Amino acid sequence: MDAVNLNILIFGALFTVSIIATLISARFGAPLLLIFLVMGMLAGEDGVLGIQFANPDVALLIGSVALVIILFDGGMRTHPDRVKVVLAPSAALATVGVVITCLILGLAAMYLFKLTLLEGLLLGAILSSTDAAAVFSIFQSAGLNIKERVASTLEIESGSNDPMAVMLTFTLVSVVAGEAALGWSTMLVFVQQALVGALFGWGGGRSLIWLCRKLPLSPAFFPLFAISCALLLYGLTNQFGGSGFLAVYLAGFLVGNARLAPVQHILRLQDGLAWLSQIIMFLMLGLLVTPTDLLDYLLPAIALALVMIFVARPLAVVLSLLPFHFPKRDQIFISWVGLRGAVPIILALIPWLAGVPNKDLYFNVAFFVVIVSLLIQGWSIAPVARWLKLEVPKAPGADYVMPLEVAQSKDVLQVLAYQVNADSPVLDTDWTMLPVPSSVQFLGIVRNGEWIQCLDCTRFKANDTLMVMAKAADSAVVSEVLSSYAAEASQSKQDFFGEFVLNGQITLADLGAFYTIDFGQLDPTQSISDYISARFFRRVVVGDDVQLDQLILTVRQIDEQDRILQVGIKPA
């Protein structure tokens, strides 16, 4: 009993210190996942606590469960507009990009570690996928609001390229262990994994949506029910020869974008569970490694990491995105954000469990490469994004969102709460004077801890909490008026897009009436919208910009049919 209490004390302290250590990330910009890894290493057998943990079976089980939760959460937070923008390029990166990365790293590993070609390719396969946990968490912790095309490509790629890496790793482990041979049957297995995974993901997601609508569960049980279904779907898909990770990500995408009242409850708990999963997974992997063993592979592992960052990833991105004409700045950033996280380390456990030759090498090198990736790429994401001018102004939002799942409405209803401060645009303003949609209902305010109904309050004061009820579809419009961040957001938009806003349908000739423009061989009768669209060869997103002589034209607003409605203009 004393041993049990001591273990609980140690792991409770480890969790607490790890969470407090996240303040380092907020202060110095260090990747959170790196902090958790280091905490695990400090607690391990070569660290302060000397905890000995060398059970790859348990590590693989815990890691797989954690990845299911993280991928399900990532799928739920992927907006359908993002998929529409980048489905094809993300799919190319998740398949062709993974194979190219595997080949380049495999050849480099063969030379650096004196391996056979198959052994080198196995190490390349282990390191070939970017990590959804790393990408999602760094974007979130850094507060980055990246241009939609780039952010969507990275998020969908990192959430969908794990199946390819898993299939490559299992196949090459079987070949290296002498249990299988490369051939057309291997390609058929890849196709089966993708098709079965997609089919089960779609069916599982639709089934979960139907059950959430039909089952009279308590709001507290919906998030737990969603997670249990995700784990069930993962196991069931794998039993039928499909990719469980792909199925879970697709199911999360369907559930997150369904018109379900419980979605907000699910997302709220999912956020905590996803972070808990990341903490557990990285602490465990930190405990699993023996830091002194890493020194045996120090120089070649650093060289392999540099090949991955500066050669393999950029080549994979350029070749995969070649048909899609991505701007160079977008390609540079996508190349730089090819972060490796827990997935390569967990995949490195597979050769360990299979007992193939050099099993320690795969795990230790993968661990070292992940640390180098997090140090070099993870630490520099925010500065690189701003240097490449890919960060777009964040839209204002409510301080608190409370879904009204008990209301049987065709539209998802929410109670939105906004804090009124000294810079708030609604300060000393009456509700009737605010330009909000007529469908939005003002409920009242909380002032000095007291609830004041809408009929009894006349003007809003600092430190009030203003509460309204609105459709989820109207929340963005309401926030533009009520959020305290609205004024700052307006200034940020002016700095980013320019001081003047133009209708996308005005012609270049109309623009030439106000600015001196050398049109050259351009057609002056062409609209600004058509001019920008012609320069991009693909769907334009907010934040895309082109130069017209001495002017910068930046897309500010598009409609549901992808037509450019508003364009910002500023001097080059």
CSV table of N, CA, C and O in Angstrom, one decimal, residues 114 145 344 438:
chain,number,residue,atom,x,y,z
A,114,LYS,N,25.3,3.3,-41.2
A,114,LYS,CA,25.8,2.0,-41.7
A,114,LYS,C,24.8,0.9,-41.7
A,114,LYS,O,25.0,-0.2,-41.3
A,145,ASN,N,-2.8,32.9,-35.7
A,145,ASN,CA,-3.9,32.8,-36.6
A,145,ASN,C,-3.3,32.9,-38.1
A,145,ASN,O,-3.2,34.0,-38.6
A,344,PRO,N,6.5,9.6,-34.3
A,344,PRO,CA,7.7,8.9,-34.6
A,344,PRO,C,8.3,8.0,-33.4
A,344,PRO,O,8.8,6.9,-33.6
A,438,SER,N,-31.5,41.6,-35.6
A,438,SER,CA,-32.7,41.6,-34.8
A,438,SER,C,-33.0,40.3,-34.1
A,438,SER,O,-33.7,40.2,-33.2
